[in-house]
Amino acid sequence: MLGQSHAISGALVYAATAPVLPQALFGTTPRPGEVLIGTLLCAGAALLPDLDHHDATPAHLLGPLSRGLCRLVARLCGGHRHATHSLVFAALTSWGTWAGVTRLGEGFTLGTTFVLLALAVRALHLHPPGHGPTAWLTSVGLAGAGTATVAARFADIATWLPYTVGLGALTHLLGDCLTRRGAPLLWPYRRRFELVLIRRTGGKLETRFFVPVMTVATFAALWFAVFAPLLTES
């Protein structure tokens, strides 16, 4: 799947489950503002398994530095769609985020927020086309503004950021299971799980059907999770 598809699917899953899943798992329901920012953060987190690909969205985040990092991850993990496309990786991203926000505090929390928002901006094409300075500066600027908003308005983000990161990574894995090659969910067990609905990455079925449908569904889910409760209260 394209990075855009993964990001939109992450946004959709977070927005659609926000009214019920956090309540079932933690006994709390995100406030409307938390749903909005959580949707963007989950969109960014849905790109994390592609840290093993030298030309995926994460590789373009910081130019040569991020491309080098992705090449290193690919070597360590056995190539694309191996270790980082497993349930182990999804669990580690969630646990690692929890450990970071718990032990390293606000700096780690806001740094992670910035990276996830920057990934979301790039994957959702909220910046000028291309990978030049203008696109990069726009991504950094929007991510910085979002991070500043989080710092000012969402003091308890550390409590739900690990959940958001894990959910985004898991959504990516499930999305890749709908394509050829699938995903080795039970890595290091090598069996790949797949139910092929998308036969070609970037093909018409993905770009002209799945992406528009998921986009509309995301806005619909946000309406019911964010705006409908506000209208009821007023």
PDB file of C-alpha atoms in Angstrom:
ATOM      1  CA  MET A   1       0.000   0.000   0.000  1.00  0.00           C
ATOM      2  CA  LEU A   2       1.032   3.606  -0.574  1.00  0.00           C
ATOM      3  CA  GLY A   3       2.075   5.757   2.367  1.00  0.00           C
ATOM      4  CA  GLN A   4      -1.019   7.870   1.807  1.00  0.00           C
ATOM      5  CA  SER A   5      -3.236   4.796   2.080  1.00  0.00           C
ATOM      6  CA  HIS A   6      -1.558   3.699   5.298  1.00  0.00           C
ATOM      7  CA  ALA A   7      -1.908   7.171   6.818  1.00  0.00           C
ATOM      8  CA  ILE A   8      -5.586   7.468   5.904  1.00  0.00           C
ATOM      9  CA  SER A   9      -6.293   3.977   7.228  1.00  0.00           C
ATOM     10  CA  GLY A  10      -4.595   4.877  10.521  1.00  0.00           C
ATOM     11  CA  ALA A  11      -6.669   8.035  10.769  1.00  0.00           C
ATOM     12  CA  LEU A  12      -9.846   6.109   9.983  1.00  0.00           C
ATOM     13  CA  VAL A  13      -9.241   3.357  12.528  1.00  0.00           C
ATOM     14  CA  TYR A  14      -8.471   5.850  15.296  1.00  0.00           C
ATOM     15  CA  ALA A  15     -11.452   8.083  14.544  1.00  0.00           C
ATOM     16  CA  ALA A  16     -13.844   5.165  14.169  1.00  0.00           C
ATOM     17  CA  THR A  17     -12.795   3.444  17.382  1.00  0.00           C
ATOM     18  CA  ALA A  18     -12.280   6.544  19.561  1.00  0.00           C
ATOM     19  CA  PRO A  19     -15.809   6.506  21.049  1.00  0.00           C
ATOM     20  CA  VAL A  20     -15.598   2.856  22.160  1.00  0.00           C
ATOM     21  CA  LEU A  21     -12.126   1.272  22.226  1.00  0.00           C
ATOM     22  CA  PRO A  22     -10.369   3.571  24.756  1.00  0.00           C
ATOM     23  CA  GLN A  23     -13.380   3.250  27.035  1.00  0.00           C
ATOM     24  CA  ALA A  24     -13.240  -0.544  26.817  1.00  0.00           C
ATOM     25  CA  LEU A  25      -9.458  -0.702  27.360  1.00  0.00           C
ATOM     26  CA  PHE A  26      -8.831   2.136  29.808  1.00  0.00           C
ATOM     27  CA  GLY A  27     -12.210   3.247  31.089  1.00  0.00           C
ATOM     28  CA  THR A  28     -11.849   6.722  29.542  1.00  0.00           C
ATOM     29  CA  THR A  29     -13.166   8.342  26.370  1.00  0.00           C
ATOM     30  CA  PRO A  30     -11.023  10.908  24.505  1.00  0.00           C
ATOM     31  CA  ARG A  31     -12.296  14.472  24.479  1.00  0.00           C
ATOM     32  CA  PRO A  32     -13.189  15.939  21.053  1.00  0.00           C
ATOM     33  CA  GLY A  33      -9.878  17.779  20.758  1.00  0.00           C
ATOM     34  CA  GLU A  34      -7.965  14.631  21.691  1.00  0.00           C
ATOM     35  CA  VAL A  35      -9.790  12.711  18.970  1.00  0.00           C
ATOM     36  CA  LEU A  36      -8.714  15.263  16.360  1.00  0.00           C
ATOM     37  CA  ILE A  37      -5.046  15.303  17.326  1.00  0.00           C
ATOM     38  CA  GLY A  38      -5.066  11.548  17.976  1.00  0.00           C
ATOM     39  CA  THR A  39      -6.378  10.946  14.468  1.00  0.00           C
ATOM     40  CA  LEU A  40      -3.393  12.798  12.985  1.00  0.00           C
ATOM     41  CA  LEU A  41      -0.923  11.096  15.308  1.00  0.00           C
ATOM     42  CA  CYS A  42      -2.295   7.669  14.440  1.00  0.00           C
ATOM     43  CA  ALA A  43      -2.007   8.551  10.741  1.00  0.00           C
ATOM     44  CA  GLY A  44       1.682   9.251  11.317  1.00  0.00           C
ATOM     45  CA  ALA A  45       2.191   6.134  13.431  1.00  0.00           C
ATOM     46  CA  ALA A  46       0.715   4.038  10.625  1.00  0.00           C
ATOM     47  CA  LEU A  47       3.896   4.817   8.648  1.00  0.00           C
ATOM     48  CA  LEU A  48       6.316   3.435  11.260  1.00  0.00           C
ATOM     49  CA  PRO A  49       6.528  -0.172   9.975  1.00  0.00           C
ATOM     50  CA  ASP A  50       7.930   1.226   6.717  1.00  0.00           C
ATOM     51  CA  LEU A  51      11.084   2.305   8.519  1.00  0.00           C
ATOM     52  CA  ASP A  52      12.536  -0.714   6.716  1.00  0.00           C
ATOM     53  CA  HIS A  53      12.060   0.831   3.242  1.00  0.00           C
ATOM     54  CA  HIS A  54      14.590   3.265   1.767  1.00  0.00           C
ATOM     55  CA  ASP A  55      11.986   5.072  -0.381  1.00  0.00           C
ATOM     56  CA  ALA A  56       8.922   5.107   1.866  1.00  0.00           C
ATOM     57  CA  THR A  57       7.531   8.212   3.580  1.00  0.00           C
ATOM     58  CA  PRO A  58       9.743   7.927   6.721  1.00  0.00           C
ATOM     59  CA  ALA A  59      12.841   7.860   4.494  1.00  0.00           C
ATOM     60  CA  HIS A  60      12.011  11.306   3.092  1.00  0.00           C
ATOM     61  CA  LEU A  61      11.413  12.980   6.444  1.00  0.00           C
ATOM     62  CA  LEU A  62      14.998  14.160   7.085  1.00  0.00           C
ATOM     63  CA  GLY A  63      16.654  13.653   3.707  1.00  0.00           C
ATOM     64  CA  PRO A  64      19.906  11.628   3.692  1.00  0.00           C
ATOM     65  CA  LEU A  65      19.746  11.120   7.476  1.00  0.00           C
ATOM     66  CA  SER A  66      16.355   9.422   7.431  1.00  0.00           C
ATOM     67  CA  ARG A  67      17.186   7.442   4.288  1.00  0.00           C
ATOM     68  CA  GLY A  68      20.325   6.178   5.976  1.00  0.00           C
ATOM     69  CA  LEU A  69      18.344   5.217   9.054  1.00  0.00           C
ATOM     70  CA  CYS A  70      15.803   3.305   6.965  1.00  0.00           C
ATOM     71  CA  ARG A  71      18.557   1.437   5.127  1.00  0.00           C
ATOM     72  CA  LEU A  72      20.090   0.485   8.463  1.00  0.00           C
ATOM     73  CA  VAL A  73      16.738  -0.728   9.801  1.00  0.00           C
ATOM     74  CA  ALA A  74      16.226  -2.775   6.633  1.00  0.00           C
ATOM     75  CA  ARG A  75      19.596  -4.480   7.074  1.00  0.00           C
ATOM     76  CA  LEU A  76      18.958  -5.237  10.733  1.00  0.00           C
ATOM     77  CA  CYS A  77      15.430  -6.524  10.130  1.00  0.00           C
ATOM     78  CA  GLY A  78      16.049  -8.638   7.036  1.00  0.00           C
ATOM     79  CA  GLY A  79      14.680  -6.262   4.416  1.00  0.00           C
ATOM     80  CA  HIS A  80      11.269  -4.812   3.657  1.00  0.00           C
ATOM     81  CA  ARG A  81       8.229  -6.454   5.239  1.00  0.00           C
ATOM     82  CA  HIS A  82      10.048  -8.581   7.734  1.00  0.00           C
ATOM     83  CA  ALA A  83      10.512  -7.788  11.437  1.00  0.00           C
ATOM     84  CA  THR A  84       8.939  -4.325  11.333  1.00  0.00           C
ATOM     85  CA  HIS A  85       5.771  -5.791   9.838  1.00  0.00           C
ATOM     86  CA  SER A  86       5.016  -8.043  12.780  1.00  0.00           C
ATOM     87  CA  LEU A  87       2.885  -7.966  15.901  1.00  0.00           C
ATOM     88  CA  VAL A  88       6.137  -7.940  17.866  1.00  0.00           C
ATOM     89  CA  PHE A  89       7.071  -4.619  16.261  1.00  0.00           C
ATOM     90  CA  ALA A  90       3.622  -3.116  16.892  1.00  0.00           C
ATOM     91  CA  ALA A  91       3.856  -4.130  20.544  1.00  0.00           C
ATOM     92  CA  LEU A  92       7.402  -2.771  20.830  1.00  0.00           C
ATOM     93  CA  THR A  93       6.426   0.605  19.373  1.00  0.00           C
ATOM     94  CA  SER A  94       3.647   0.920  21.932  1.00  0.00           C
ATOM     95  CA  TRP A  95       5.801  -0.278  24.826  1.00  0.00           C
ATOM     96  CA  GLY A  96       8.741   1.863  23.708  1.00  0.00           C
ATOM     97  CA  THR A  97       6.527   4.929  23.572  1.00  0.00           C
ATOM     98  CA  TRP A  98       5.194   4.172  27.057  1.00  0.00           C
ATOM     99  CA  ALA A  99       8.739   3.727  28.394  1.00  0.00           C
ATOM    100  CA  GLY A 100       9.844   6.955  26.736  1.00  0.00           C
ATOM    101  CA  VAL A 101       7.007   9.140  28.024  1.00  0.00           C
ATOM    102  CA  THR A 102       7.336   7.568  31.476  1.00  0.00           C
ATOM    103  CA  ARG A 103      11.103   7.802  31.912  1.00  0.00           C
ATOM    104  CA  LEU A 104      12.112  10.668  29.639  1.00  0.00           C
ATOM    105  CA  GLY A 105       9.092  12.877  30.152  1.00  0.00           C
ATOM    106  CA  GLU A 106       7.878  15.848  28.155  1.00  0.00           C
ATOM    107  CA  GLY A 107      10.853  16.101  25.808  1.00  0.00           C
ATOM    108  CA  PHE A 108      10.311  12.590  24.481  1.00  0.00           C
ATOM    109  CA  THR A 109       6.544  13.061  24.328  1.00  0.00           C
ATOM    110  CA  LEU A 110       6.714  16.254  22.294  1.00  0.00           C
ATOM    111  CA  GLY A 111       9.536  14.936  20.120  1.00  0.00           C
ATOM    112  CA  THR A 112       7.487  11.866  19.247  1.00  0.00           C
ATOM    113  CA  THR A 113       4.463  14.046  18.604  1.00  0.00           C
ATOM    114  CA  PHE A 114       6.477  16.211  16.201  1.00  0.00           C
ATOM    115  CA  VAL A 115       7.789  13.216  14.240  1.00  0.00           C
ATOM    116  CA  LEU A 116       4.355  11.601  13.946  1.00  0.00           C
ATOM    117  CA  LEU A 117       2.730  14.842  12.823  1.00  0.00           C
ATOM    118  CA  ALA A 118       5.487  15.427  10.261  1.00  0.00           C
ATOM    119  CA  LEU A 119       4.952  11.919   8.893  1.00  0.00           C
ATOM    120  CA  ALA A 120       1.203  12.526   8.698  1.00  0.00           C
ATOM    121  CA  VAL A 121       1.680  15.830   6.856  1.00  0.00           C
ATOM    122  CA  ARG A 122       3.926  14.204   4.261  1.00  0.00           C
ATOM    123  CA  ALA A 123       1.854  11.062   3.773  1.00  0.00           C
ATOM    124  CA  LEU A 124      -1.421  12.991   3.496  1.00  0.00           C
ATOM    125  CA  HIS A 125       0.175  15.442   1.031  1.00  0.00           C
ATOM    126  CA  LEU A 126      -0.573  18.502   3.152  1.00  0.00           C
ATOM    127  CA  HIS A 127       2.582  20.158   1.800  1.00  0.00           C
ATOM    128  CA  PRO A 128       3.631  21.430  -1.670  1.00  0.00           C
ATOM    129  CA  PRO A 129       4.442  18.633  -4.136  1.00  0.00           C
ATOM    130  CA  GLY A 130       7.887  17.072  -4.215  1.00  0.00           C
ATOM    131  CA  HIS A 131      10.694  16.556  -1.724  1.00  0.00           C
ATOM    132  CA  GLY A 132      12.378  19.955  -2.016  1.00  0.00           C
ATOM    133  CA  PRO A 133      13.007  22.630   0.636  1.00  0.00           C
ATOM    134  CA  THR A 134       9.510  24.132   0.329  1.00  0.00           C
ATOM    135  CA  ALA A 135       7.824  20.794   0.983  1.00  0.00           C
ATOM    136  CA  TRP A 136      10.205  20.060   3.855  1.00  0.00           C
ATOM    137  CA  LEU A 137       9.763  23.469   5.477  1.00  0.00           C
ATOM    138  CA  THR A 138       5.986  23.205   5.210  1.00  0.00           C
ATOM    139  CA  SER A 139       6.013  19.770   6.830  1.00  0.00           C
ATOM    140  CA  VAL A 140       8.265  20.987   9.634  1.00  0.00           C
ATOM    141  CA  GLY A 141       6.227  24.147  10.124  1.00  0.00           C
ATOM    142  CA  LEU A 142       2.873  22.364  10.332  1.00  0.00           C
ATOM    143  CA  ALA A 143       4.295  19.654  12.602  1.00  0.00           C
ATOM    144  CA  GLY A 144       5.858  22.320  14.825  1.00  0.00           C
ATOM    145  CA  ALA A 145       2.590  24.241  15.077  1.00  0.00           C
ATOM    146  CA  GLY A 146       0.739  21.046  15.943  1.00  0.00           C
ATOM    147  CA  THR A 147       3.313  20.111  18.557  1.00  0.00           C
ATOM    148  CA  ALA A 148       3.073  23.559  20.141  1.00  0.00           C
ATOM    149  CA  THR A 149      -0.710  23.148  20.290  1.00  0.00           C
ATOM    150  CA  VAL A 150      -0.324  19.773  21.968  1.00  0.00           C
ATOM    151  CA  ALA A 151       2.103  21.224  24.521  1.00  0.00           C
ATOM    152  CA  ALA A 152      -0.321  24.029  25.354  1.00  0.00           C
ATOM    153  CA  ARG A 153      -3.638  22.204  25.344  1.00  0.00           C
ATOM    154  CA  PHE A 154      -3.102  18.464  25.908  1.00  0.00           C
ATOM    155  CA  ALA A 155      -1.200  18.016  29.149  1.00  0.00           C
ATOM    156  CA  ASP A 156      -2.282  14.377  29.485  1.00  0.00           C
ATOM    157  CA  ILE A 157      -1.142  13.229  26.034  1.00  0.00           C
ATOM    158  CA  ALA A 158       1.467  10.951  27.622  1.00  0.00           C
ATOM    159  CA  THR A 159      -1.312   8.717  28.953  1.00  0.00           C
ATOM    160  CA  TRP A 160      -2.753   7.882  25.525  1.00  0.00           C
ATOM    161  CA  LEU A 161       0.164   8.385  23.120  1.00  0.00           C
ATOM    162  CA  PRO A 162       1.454   4.777  23.502  1.00  0.00           C
ATOM    163  CA  TYR A 163      -2.004   3.449  22.616  1.00  0.00           C
ATOM    164  CA  THR A 164      -2.177   5.705  19.568  1.00  0.00           C
ATOM    165  CA  VAL A 165       1.257   4.642  18.309  1.00  0.00           C
ATOM    166  CA  GLY A 166       0.505   0.940  18.743  1.00  0.00           C
ATOM    167  CA  LEU A 167      -2.870   1.268  17.011  1.00  0.00           C
ATOM    168  CA  GLY A 168      -1.287   3.039  14.039  1.00  0.00           C
ATOM    169  CA  ALA A 169       1.421   0.399  13.638  1.00  0.00           C
ATOM    170  CA  LEU A 170      -1.138  -2.394  13.891  1.00  0.00           C
ATOM    171  CA  THR A 171      -3.321  -0.734  11.260  1.00  0.00           C
ATOM    172  CA  HIS A 172      -0.354  -0.689   8.868  1.00  0.00           C
ATOM    173  CA  LEU A 173       0.156  -4.430   9.312  1.00  0.00           C
ATOM    174  CA  LEU A 174      -3.483  -5.204   8.628  1.00  0.00           C
ATOM    175  CA  GLY A 175      -3.383  -3.014   5.540  1.00  0.00           C
ATOM    176  CA  ASP A 176      -0.386  -4.855   4.134  1.00  0.00           C
ATOM    177  CA  CYS A 177      -2.193  -8.142   4.726  1.00  0.00           C
ATOM    178  CA  LEU A 178      -4.603  -7.001   2.006  1.00  0.00           C
ATOM    179  CA  THR A 179      -1.780  -6.914  -0.573  1.00  0.00           C
ATOM    180  CA  ARG A 180       0.472  -9.400  -2.274  1.00  0.00           C
ATOM    181  CA  ARG A 181       3.287 -10.693  -0.041  1.00  0.00           C
ATOM    182  CA  GLY A 182       1.122  -9.995   3.003  1.00  0.00           C
ATOM    183  CA  ALA A 183       2.848  -9.483   6.321  1.00  0.00           C
ATOM    184  CA  PRO A 184       4.723 -11.861   8.677  1.00  0.00           C
ATOM    185  CA  LEU A 185       2.496 -11.055  11.640  1.00  0.00           C
ATOM    186  CA  LEU A 186       3.989 -13.787  13.829  1.00  0.00           C
ATOM    187  CA  TRP A 187       7.648 -12.992  13.037  1.00  0.00           C
ATOM    188  CA  PRO A 188      10.163 -14.584  13.583  1.00  0.00           C
ATOM    189  CA  TYR A 189       7.820 -17.295  12.290  1.00  0.00           C
ATOM    190  CA  ARG A 190       8.105 -16.697   8.534  1.00  0.00           C
ATOM    191  CA  ARG A 191       4.572 -17.413   7.388  1.00  0.00           C
ATOM    192  CA  ARG A 192       2.966 -14.410   5.690  1.00  0.00           C
ATOM    193  CA  PHE A 193      -0.687 -13.647   6.222  1.00  0.00           C
ATOM    194  CA  GLU A 194      -2.601 -12.231   3.292  1.00  0.00           C
ATOM    195  CA  LEU A 195      -6.090 -11.721   1.938  1.00  0.00           C
ATOM    196  CA  VAL A 196      -5.283 -10.082  -1.371  1.00  0.00           C
ATOM    197  CA  LEU A 197      -7.660  -7.268  -2.256  1.00  0.00           C
ATOM    198  CA  ILE A 198      -5.033  -4.868  -3.619  1.00  0.00           C
ATOM    199  CA  ARG A 199      -2.936  -6.587  -6.257  1.00  0.00           C
ATOM    200  CA  ARG A 200      -0.784  -3.614  -7.276  1.00  0.00           C
ATOM    201  CA  THR A 201       0.500  -0.807  -5.048  1.00  0.00           C
ATOM    202  CA  GLY A 202      -0.671   2.531  -6.403  1.00  0.00           C
ATOM    203  CA  GLY A 203      -3.105   0.867  -8.803  1.00  0.00           C
ATOM    204  CA  LYS A 204      -6.543   2.165  -9.688  1.00  0.00           C
ATOM    205  CA  LEU A 205      -8.303   0.042  -7.077  1.00  0.00           C
ATOM    206  CA  GLU A 206      -6.206   1.546  -4.305  1.00  0.00           C
ATOM    207  CA  THR A 207      -6.035   5.157  -5.490  1.00  0.00           C
ATOM    208  CA  ARG A 208      -9.499   5.543  -7.006  1.00  0.00           C
ATOM    209  CA  PHE A 209     -11.530   3.379  -4.651  1.00  0.00           C
ATOM    210  CA  PHE A 210      -9.904   2.612  -1.314  1.00  0.00           C
ATOM    211  CA  VAL A 211      -8.332   6.041  -0.740  1.00  0.00           C
ATOM    212  CA  PRO A 212     -11.518   8.055  -1.489  1.00  0.00           C
ATOM    213  CA  VAL A 213     -13.723   5.660   0.474  1.00  0.00           C
ATOM    214  CA  MET A 214     -11.416   5.704   3.505  1.00  0.00           C
ATOM    215  CA  THR A 215     -11.156   9.487   3.345  1.00  0.00           C
ATOM    216  CA  VAL A 216     -14.936   9.952   3.363  1.00  0.00           C
ATOM    217  CA  ALA A 217     -15.269   7.350   6.111  1.00  0.00           C
ATOM    218  CA  THR A 218     -12.659   9.172   8.216  1.00  0.00           C
ATOM    219  CA  PHE A 219     -14.520  12.477   8.005  1.00  0.00           C
ATOM    220  CA  ALA A 220     -17.772  10.694   8.824  1.00  0.00           C
ATOM    221  CA  ALA A 221     -16.182   9.025  11.847  1.00  0.00           C
ATOM    222  CA  LEU A 222     -14.775  12.371  13.010  1.00  0.00           C
ATOM    223  CA  TRP A 223     -18.214  13.927  12.709  1.00  0.00           C
ATOM    224  CA  PHE A 224     -19.756  11.337  15.025  1.00  0.00           C
ATOM    225  CA  ALA A 225     -16.785  11.296  17.422  1.00  0.00           C
ATOM    226  CA  VAL A 226     -16.069  15.037  17.598  1.00  0.00           C
ATOM    227  CA  PHE A 227     -18.723  17.359  16.243  1.00  0.00           C
ATOM    228  CA  ALA A 228     -21.952  15.493  16.986  1.00  0.00           C
ATOM    229  CA  PRO A 229     -21.227  15.382  20.775  1.00  0.00           C
ATOM    230  CA  LEU A 230     -20.442  19.113  20.761  1.00  0.00           C
ATOM    231  CA  LEU A 231     -23.747  19.894  19.049  1.00  0.00           C
ATOM    232  CA  THR A 232     -25.579  17.711  21.580  1.00  0.00           C
ATOM    233  CA  GLU A 233     -23.959  19.561  24.493  1.00  0.00           C
ATOM    234  CA  SER A 234     -24.878  22.942  23.050  1.00  0.00           C
TER     235      SER A 234
END
